[in-house]
mmCIF file of C-alpha atoms in Angstrom:
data_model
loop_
_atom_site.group_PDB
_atom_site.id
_atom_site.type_symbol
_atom_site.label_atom_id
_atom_site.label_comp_id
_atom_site.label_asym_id
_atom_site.label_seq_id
_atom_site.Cartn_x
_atom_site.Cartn_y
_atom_site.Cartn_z
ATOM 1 C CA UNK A 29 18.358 -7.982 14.721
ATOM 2 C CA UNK A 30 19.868 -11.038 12.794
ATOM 3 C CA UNK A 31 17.469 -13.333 14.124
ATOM 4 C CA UNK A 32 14.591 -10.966 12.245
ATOM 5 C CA UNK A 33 16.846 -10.689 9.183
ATOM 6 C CA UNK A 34 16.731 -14.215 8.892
ATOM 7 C CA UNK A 35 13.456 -13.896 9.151
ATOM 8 C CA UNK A 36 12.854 -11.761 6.014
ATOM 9 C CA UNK A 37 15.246 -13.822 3.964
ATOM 10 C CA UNK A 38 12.745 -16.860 5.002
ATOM 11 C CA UNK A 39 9.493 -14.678 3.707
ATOM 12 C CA UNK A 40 11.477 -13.578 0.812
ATOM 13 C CA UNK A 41 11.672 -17.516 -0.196
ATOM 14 C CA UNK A 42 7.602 -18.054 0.620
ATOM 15 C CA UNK A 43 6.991 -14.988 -1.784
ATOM 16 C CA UNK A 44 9.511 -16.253 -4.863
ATOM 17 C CA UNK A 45 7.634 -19.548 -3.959
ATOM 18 C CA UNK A 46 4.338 -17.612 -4.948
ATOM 19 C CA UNK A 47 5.401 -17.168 -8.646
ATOM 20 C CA UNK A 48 6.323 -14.107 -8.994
ATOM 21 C CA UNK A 49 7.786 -12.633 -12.251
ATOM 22 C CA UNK A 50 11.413 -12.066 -11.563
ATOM 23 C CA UNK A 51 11.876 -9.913 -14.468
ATOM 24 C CA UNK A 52 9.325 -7.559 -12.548
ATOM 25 C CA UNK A 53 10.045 -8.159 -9.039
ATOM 26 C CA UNK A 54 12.206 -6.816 -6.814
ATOM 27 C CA UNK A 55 12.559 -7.627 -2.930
ATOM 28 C CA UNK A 56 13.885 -5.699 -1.127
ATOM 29 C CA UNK A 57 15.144 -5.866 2.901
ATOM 30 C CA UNK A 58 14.617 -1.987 4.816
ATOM 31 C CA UNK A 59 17.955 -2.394 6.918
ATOM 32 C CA UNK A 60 19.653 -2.684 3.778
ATOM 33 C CA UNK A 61 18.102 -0.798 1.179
ATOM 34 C CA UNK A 62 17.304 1.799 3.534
ATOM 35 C CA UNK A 63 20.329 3.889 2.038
ATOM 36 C CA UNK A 64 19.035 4.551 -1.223
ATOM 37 C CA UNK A 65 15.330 5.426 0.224
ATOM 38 C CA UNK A 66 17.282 8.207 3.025
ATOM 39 C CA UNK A 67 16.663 11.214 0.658
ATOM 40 C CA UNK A 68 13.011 10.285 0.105
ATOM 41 C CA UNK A 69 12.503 9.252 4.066
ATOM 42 C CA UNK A 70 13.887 12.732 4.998
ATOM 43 C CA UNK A 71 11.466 14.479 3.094
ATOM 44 C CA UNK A 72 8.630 12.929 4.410
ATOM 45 C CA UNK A 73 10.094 13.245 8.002
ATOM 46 C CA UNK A 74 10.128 16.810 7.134
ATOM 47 C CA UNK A 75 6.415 16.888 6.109
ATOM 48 C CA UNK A 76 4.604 15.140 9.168
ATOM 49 C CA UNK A 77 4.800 16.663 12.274
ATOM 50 C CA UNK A 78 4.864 14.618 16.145
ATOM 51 C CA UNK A 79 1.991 15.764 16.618
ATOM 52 C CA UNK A 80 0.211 13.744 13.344
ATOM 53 C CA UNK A 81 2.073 10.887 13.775
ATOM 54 C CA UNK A 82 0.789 10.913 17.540
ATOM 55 C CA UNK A 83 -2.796 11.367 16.509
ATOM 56 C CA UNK A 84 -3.076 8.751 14.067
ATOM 57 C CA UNK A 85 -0.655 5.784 15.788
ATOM 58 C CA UNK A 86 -1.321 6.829 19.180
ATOM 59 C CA UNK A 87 1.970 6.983 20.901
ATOM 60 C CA UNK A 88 2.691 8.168 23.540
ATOM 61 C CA UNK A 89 5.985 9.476 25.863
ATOM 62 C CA UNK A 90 6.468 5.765 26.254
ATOM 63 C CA UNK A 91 6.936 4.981 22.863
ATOM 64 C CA UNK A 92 10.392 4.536 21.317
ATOM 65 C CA UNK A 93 11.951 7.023 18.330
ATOM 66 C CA UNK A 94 11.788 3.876 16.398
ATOM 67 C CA UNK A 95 8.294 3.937 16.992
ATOM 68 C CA UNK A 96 7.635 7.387 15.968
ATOM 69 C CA UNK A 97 10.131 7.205 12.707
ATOM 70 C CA UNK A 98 8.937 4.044 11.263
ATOM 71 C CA UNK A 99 6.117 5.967 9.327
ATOM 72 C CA UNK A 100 8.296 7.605 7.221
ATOM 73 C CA UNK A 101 10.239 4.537 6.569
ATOM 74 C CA UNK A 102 6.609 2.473 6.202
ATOM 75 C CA UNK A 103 5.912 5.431 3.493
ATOM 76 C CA UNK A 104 8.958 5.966 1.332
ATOM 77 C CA UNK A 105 8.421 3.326 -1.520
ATOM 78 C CA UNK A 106 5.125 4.773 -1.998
ATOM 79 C CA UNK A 107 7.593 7.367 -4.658
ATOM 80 C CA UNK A 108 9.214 6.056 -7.437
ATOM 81 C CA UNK A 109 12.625 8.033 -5.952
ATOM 82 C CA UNK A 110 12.948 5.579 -3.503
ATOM 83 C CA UNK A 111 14.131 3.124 -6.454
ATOM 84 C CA UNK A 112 16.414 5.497 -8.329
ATOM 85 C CA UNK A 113 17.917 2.487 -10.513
ATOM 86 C CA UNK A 114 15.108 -0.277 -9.766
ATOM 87 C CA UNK A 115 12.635 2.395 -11.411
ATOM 88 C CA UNK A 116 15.117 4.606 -13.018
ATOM 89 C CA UNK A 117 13.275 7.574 -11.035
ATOM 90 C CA UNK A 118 16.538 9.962 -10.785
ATOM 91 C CA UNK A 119 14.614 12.542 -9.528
ATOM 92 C CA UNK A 120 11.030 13.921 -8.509
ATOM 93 C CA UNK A 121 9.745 15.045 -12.199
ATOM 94 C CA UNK A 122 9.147 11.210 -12.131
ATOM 95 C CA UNK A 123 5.286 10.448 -13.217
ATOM 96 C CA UNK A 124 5.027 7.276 -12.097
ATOM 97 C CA UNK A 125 2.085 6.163 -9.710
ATOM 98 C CA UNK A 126 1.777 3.503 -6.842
ATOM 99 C CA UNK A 127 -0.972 1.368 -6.036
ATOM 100 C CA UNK A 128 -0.203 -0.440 -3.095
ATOM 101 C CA UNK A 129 -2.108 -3.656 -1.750
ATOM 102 C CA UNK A 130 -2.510 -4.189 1.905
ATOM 103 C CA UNK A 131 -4.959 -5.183 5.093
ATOM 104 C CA UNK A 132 -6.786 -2.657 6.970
ATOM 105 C CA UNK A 133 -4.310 -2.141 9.739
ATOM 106 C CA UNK A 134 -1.637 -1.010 7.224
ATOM 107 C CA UNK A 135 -4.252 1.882 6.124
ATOM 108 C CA UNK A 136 -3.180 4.196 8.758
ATOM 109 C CA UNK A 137 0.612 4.878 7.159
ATOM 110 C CA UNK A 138 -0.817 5.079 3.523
ATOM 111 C CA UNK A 139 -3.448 8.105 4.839
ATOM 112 C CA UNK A 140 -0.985 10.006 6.442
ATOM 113 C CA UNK A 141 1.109 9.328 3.598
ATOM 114 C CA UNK A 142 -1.571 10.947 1.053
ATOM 115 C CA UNK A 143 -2.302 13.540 2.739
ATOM 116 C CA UNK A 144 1.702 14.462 2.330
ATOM 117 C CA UNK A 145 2.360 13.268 -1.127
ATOM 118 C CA UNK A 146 2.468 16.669 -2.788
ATOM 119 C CA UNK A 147 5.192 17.756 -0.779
ATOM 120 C CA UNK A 148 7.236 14.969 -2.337
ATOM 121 C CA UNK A 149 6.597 14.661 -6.179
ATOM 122 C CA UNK A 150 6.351 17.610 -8.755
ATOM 123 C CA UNK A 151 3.362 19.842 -8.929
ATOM 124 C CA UNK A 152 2.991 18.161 -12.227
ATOM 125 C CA UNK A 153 2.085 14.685 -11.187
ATOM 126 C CA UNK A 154 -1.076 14.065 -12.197
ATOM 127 C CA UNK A 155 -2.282 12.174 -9.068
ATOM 128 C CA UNK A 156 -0.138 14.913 -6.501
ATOM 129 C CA UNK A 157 2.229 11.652 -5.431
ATOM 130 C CA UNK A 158 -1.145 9.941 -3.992
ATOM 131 C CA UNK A 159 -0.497 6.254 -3.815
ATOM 132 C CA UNK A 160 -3.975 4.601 -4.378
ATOM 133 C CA UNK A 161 -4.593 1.001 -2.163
ATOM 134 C CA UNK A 162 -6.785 -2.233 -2.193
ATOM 135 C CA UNK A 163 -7.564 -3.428 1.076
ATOM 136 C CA UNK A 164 -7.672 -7.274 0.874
ATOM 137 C CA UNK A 165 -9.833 -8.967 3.671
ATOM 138 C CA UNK A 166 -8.561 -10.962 6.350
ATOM 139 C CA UNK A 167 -9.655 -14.451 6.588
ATOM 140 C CA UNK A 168 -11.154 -16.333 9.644
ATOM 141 C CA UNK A 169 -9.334 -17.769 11.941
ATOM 142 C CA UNK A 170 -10.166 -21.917 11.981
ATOM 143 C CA UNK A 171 -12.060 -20.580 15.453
ATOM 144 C CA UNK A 172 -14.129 -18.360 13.842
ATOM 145 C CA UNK A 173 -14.539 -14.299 13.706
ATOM 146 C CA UNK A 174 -14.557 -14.485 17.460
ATOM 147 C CA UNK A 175 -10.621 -15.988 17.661
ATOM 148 C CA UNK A 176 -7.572 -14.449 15.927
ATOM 149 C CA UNK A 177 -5.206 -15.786 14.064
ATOM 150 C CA UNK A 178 -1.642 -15.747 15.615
ATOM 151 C CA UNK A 179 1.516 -18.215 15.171
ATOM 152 C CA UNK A 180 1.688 -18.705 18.447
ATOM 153 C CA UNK A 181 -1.482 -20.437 18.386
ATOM 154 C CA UNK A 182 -0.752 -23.400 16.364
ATOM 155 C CA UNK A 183 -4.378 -24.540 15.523
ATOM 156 C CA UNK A 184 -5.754 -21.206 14.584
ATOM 157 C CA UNK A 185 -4.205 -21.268 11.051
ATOM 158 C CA UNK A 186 -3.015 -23.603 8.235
ATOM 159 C CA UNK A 187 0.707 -22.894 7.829
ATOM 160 C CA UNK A 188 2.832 -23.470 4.589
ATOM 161 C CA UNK A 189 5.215 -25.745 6.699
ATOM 162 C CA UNK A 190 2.074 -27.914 7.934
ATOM 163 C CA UNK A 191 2.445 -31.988 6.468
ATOM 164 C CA UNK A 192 -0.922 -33.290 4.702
ATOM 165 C CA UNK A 193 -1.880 -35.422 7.804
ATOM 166 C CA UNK A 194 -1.590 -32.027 9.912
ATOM 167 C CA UNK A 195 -3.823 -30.107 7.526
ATOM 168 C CA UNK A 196 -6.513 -32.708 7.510
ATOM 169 C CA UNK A 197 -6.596 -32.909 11.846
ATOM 170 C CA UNK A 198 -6.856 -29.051 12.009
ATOM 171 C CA UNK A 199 -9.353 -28.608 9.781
ATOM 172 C CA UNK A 200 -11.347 -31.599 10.677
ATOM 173 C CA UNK A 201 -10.901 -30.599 14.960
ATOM 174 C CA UNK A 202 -10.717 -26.643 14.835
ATOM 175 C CA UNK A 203 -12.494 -25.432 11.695
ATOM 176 C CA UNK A 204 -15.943 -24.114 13.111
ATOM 177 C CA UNK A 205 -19.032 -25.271 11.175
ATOM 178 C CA UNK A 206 -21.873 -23.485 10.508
ATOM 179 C CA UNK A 207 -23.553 -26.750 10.051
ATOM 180 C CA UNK A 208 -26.842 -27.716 12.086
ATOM 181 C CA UNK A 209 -26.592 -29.674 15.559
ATOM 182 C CA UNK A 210 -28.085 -32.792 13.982
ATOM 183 C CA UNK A 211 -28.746 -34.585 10.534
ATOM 184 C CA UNK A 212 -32.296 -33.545 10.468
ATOM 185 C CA UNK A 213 -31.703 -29.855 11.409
ATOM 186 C CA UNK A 214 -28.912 -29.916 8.837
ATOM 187 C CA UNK A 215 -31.103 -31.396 5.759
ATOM 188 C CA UNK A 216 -33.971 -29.339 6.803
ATOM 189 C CA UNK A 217 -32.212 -25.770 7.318
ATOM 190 C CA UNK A 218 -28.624 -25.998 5.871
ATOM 191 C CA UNK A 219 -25.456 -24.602 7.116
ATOM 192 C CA UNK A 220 -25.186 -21.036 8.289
ATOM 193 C CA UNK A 221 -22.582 -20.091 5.462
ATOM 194 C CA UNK A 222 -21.576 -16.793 6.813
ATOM 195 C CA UNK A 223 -20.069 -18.496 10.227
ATOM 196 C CA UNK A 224 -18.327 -21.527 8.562
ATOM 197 C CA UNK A 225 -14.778 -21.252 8.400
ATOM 198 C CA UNK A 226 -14.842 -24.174 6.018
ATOM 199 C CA UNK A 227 -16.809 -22.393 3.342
ATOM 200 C CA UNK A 228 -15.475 -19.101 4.083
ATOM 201 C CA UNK A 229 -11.508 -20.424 3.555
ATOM 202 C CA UNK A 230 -13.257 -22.325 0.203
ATOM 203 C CA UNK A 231 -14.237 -18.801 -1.036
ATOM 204 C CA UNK A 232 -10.739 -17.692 -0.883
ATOM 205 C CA UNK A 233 -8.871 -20.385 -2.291
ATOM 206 C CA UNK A 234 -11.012 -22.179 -4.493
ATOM 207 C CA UNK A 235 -10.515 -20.967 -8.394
ATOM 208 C CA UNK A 236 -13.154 -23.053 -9.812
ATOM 209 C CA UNK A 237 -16.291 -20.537 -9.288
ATOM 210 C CA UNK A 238 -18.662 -23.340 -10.863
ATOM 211 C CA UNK A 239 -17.748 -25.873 -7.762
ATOM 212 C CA UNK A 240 -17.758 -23.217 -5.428
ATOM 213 C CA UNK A 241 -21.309 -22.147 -6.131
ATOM 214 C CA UNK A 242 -22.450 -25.618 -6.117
ATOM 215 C CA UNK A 243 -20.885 -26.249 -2.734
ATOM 216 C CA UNK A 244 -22.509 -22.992 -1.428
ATOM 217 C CA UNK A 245 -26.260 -23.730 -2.288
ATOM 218 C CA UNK A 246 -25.900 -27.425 -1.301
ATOM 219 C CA UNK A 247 -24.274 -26.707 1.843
ATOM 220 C CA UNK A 248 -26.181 -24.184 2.821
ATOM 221 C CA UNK A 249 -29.619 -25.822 1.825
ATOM 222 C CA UNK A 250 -28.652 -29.482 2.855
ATOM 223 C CA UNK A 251 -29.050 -31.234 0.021
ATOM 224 C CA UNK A 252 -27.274 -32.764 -2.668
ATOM 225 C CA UNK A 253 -23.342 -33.944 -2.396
ATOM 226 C CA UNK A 254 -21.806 -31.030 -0.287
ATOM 227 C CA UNK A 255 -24.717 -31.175 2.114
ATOM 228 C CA UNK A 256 -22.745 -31.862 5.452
ATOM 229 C CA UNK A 257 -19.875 -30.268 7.551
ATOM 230 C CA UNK A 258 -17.915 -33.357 6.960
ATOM 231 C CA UNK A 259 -17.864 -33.667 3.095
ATOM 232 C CA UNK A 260 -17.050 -29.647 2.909
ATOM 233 C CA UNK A 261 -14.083 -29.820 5.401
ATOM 234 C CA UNK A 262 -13.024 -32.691 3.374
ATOM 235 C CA UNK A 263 -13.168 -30.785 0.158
ATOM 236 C CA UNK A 264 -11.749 -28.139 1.981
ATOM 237 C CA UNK A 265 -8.773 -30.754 3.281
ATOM 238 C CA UNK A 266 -8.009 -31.553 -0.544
ATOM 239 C CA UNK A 267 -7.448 -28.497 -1.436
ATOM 240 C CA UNK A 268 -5.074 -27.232 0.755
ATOM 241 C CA UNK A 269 -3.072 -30.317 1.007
ATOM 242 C CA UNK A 270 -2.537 -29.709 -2.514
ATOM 243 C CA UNK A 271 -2.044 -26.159 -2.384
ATOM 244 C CA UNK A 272 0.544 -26.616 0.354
ATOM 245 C CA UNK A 273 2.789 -29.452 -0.585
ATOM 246 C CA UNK A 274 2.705 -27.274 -4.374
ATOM 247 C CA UNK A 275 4.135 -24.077 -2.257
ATOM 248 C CA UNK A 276 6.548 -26.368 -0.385
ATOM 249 C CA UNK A 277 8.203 -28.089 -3.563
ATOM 250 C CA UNK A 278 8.514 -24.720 -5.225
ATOM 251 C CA UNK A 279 10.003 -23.123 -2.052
ATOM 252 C CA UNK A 280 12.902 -25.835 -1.738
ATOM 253 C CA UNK A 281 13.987 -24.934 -4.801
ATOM 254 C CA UNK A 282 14.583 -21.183 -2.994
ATOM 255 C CA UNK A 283 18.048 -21.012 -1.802
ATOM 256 C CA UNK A 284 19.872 -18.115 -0.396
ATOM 257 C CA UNK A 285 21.826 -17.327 -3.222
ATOM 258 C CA UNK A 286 18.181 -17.136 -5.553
ATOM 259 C CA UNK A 287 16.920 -14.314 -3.022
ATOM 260 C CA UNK A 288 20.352 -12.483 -2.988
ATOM 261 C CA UNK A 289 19.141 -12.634 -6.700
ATOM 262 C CA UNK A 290 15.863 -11.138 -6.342
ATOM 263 C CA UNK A 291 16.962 -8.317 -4.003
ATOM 264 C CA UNK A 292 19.657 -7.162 -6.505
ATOM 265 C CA UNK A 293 19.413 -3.977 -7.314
ATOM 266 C CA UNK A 294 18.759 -3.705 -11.041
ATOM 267 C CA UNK A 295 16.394 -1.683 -13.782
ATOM 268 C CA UNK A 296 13.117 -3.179 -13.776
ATOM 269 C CA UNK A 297 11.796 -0.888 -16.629
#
């Protein structure tokens, strides 16, 4: 257990790294805020029945009660009364709606927890407690849609701890191209965009939409600058490098006292 508590205080420092508005933010650790969500977890323990919770995680006799009460737990900040000073929500007259962002594998804890919210706000609310969601995409592995990526697989990802010369010998070794097998295929056909994990990782981190456009009809045609594997990865290599090293000079300033500063409890409205 302490080893993953240090573990959230470390992920606590990558998101204040991010640039969040402090003002507006609070982080917050379950095994010790879980006190002030109890009232709101009980309720929803009360609502969902084994039988649900079997149906839609699958467990079985083998799981643990962890297992099977971690929904609830998973489900309780969806309501405003889980923050009774953090959102001033005293009680469940509260109004206030969630809209939650997530992957598709969290999905499953957010449907059972719609079809439950009534139970848990006042008949008054005008969305009956229903947290809404965006479901953000996952990005390719540097494999490709047929590998996952997994920390214990050092070369499927780019990690914020990763040095510049790192950066450049992942992408450059492991990034699958969609490029051509030789120079004439390439400036004849162009790249196949959809499979290159160079392009694909340019689409999500790349602000300038101009450049990104550019990159996409050149590479994928073989022509002009961008028209070779090489000269996107390298574009690709720029970026990140500077992304990262950015991330990692903001995150040293992060000590331990700064996120026992952001998971203070205090009025954020």
């Amino acid at each position: 257990l302490d080893y993953f508590r240090s573990l959230t205080i470390e992920n606590a420092k990558d998101i204040i790294a991010c640039g969040f508005d402090f003002d507006k933010t609070f982080l917050f650790s379950d095994v010790d805020y879980v006190g002030r969500m109890y009232p709101t977890i009980v309720r929803i323990w009360k609502s969902v029945t084994q039988n649900q919770v079997t149906n839609i995680f699958g467990f079985d006799g083998q799981a643990n009660i962890g297992k099977v009460a971690f929904p609830a737990i998973q489900a309780a900040p969806s309501f405003p009364t889980a923050f009774p000073v953090v959102l001033n929500a005293k009680d469940r007259t509260n109004k206030m709606a969630c809209l939650i962002p997530c992957a598709i594998d969290q999905d499953p804890y957010f449907r059972m927890t719609r079809d439950v919210a009534h139970k848990l706000v006042d008949k008054h609310h005008p969305l009956g407690g229903k947290p809404a969601l965006i479901h953000s995409k996952f990005f390719p592995p540097l494999q490709g849609a047929k590998g996952k990526m997994s920390s214990s697989d050092g070369n499927s990802a780019v990690f914020l701890t990763d040095s510049p010369e790192l950066i450049a010998k992942k992408i450059r070794e492991h990034a699958f191209s969609g490029g051509r097998d030789t120079k004439a295929e390439q400036l004849a056909m162009g790249a196949n965009l959809e499979v290159d994990v160079s392009y694909q990782w340019l689409r999500f981190f790349m602000e300038d939409d101009e450049e990104l456009d550019r990159i996409g009809r050149e590479y994928g045609s073989g022509t002009g600058e961008f028209w070779s594997t090489g000269l996107v990865k390298a574009r690709l290599i720029q970026l990140l490098q500077d992304l990262v090293m950015e991330h990692q000079k903001r995150r040293a300033l992060v000590t331990n006292d700064v996120v026992q500063l952001w998971m203070k409890e205090r009025c954020l409205v």
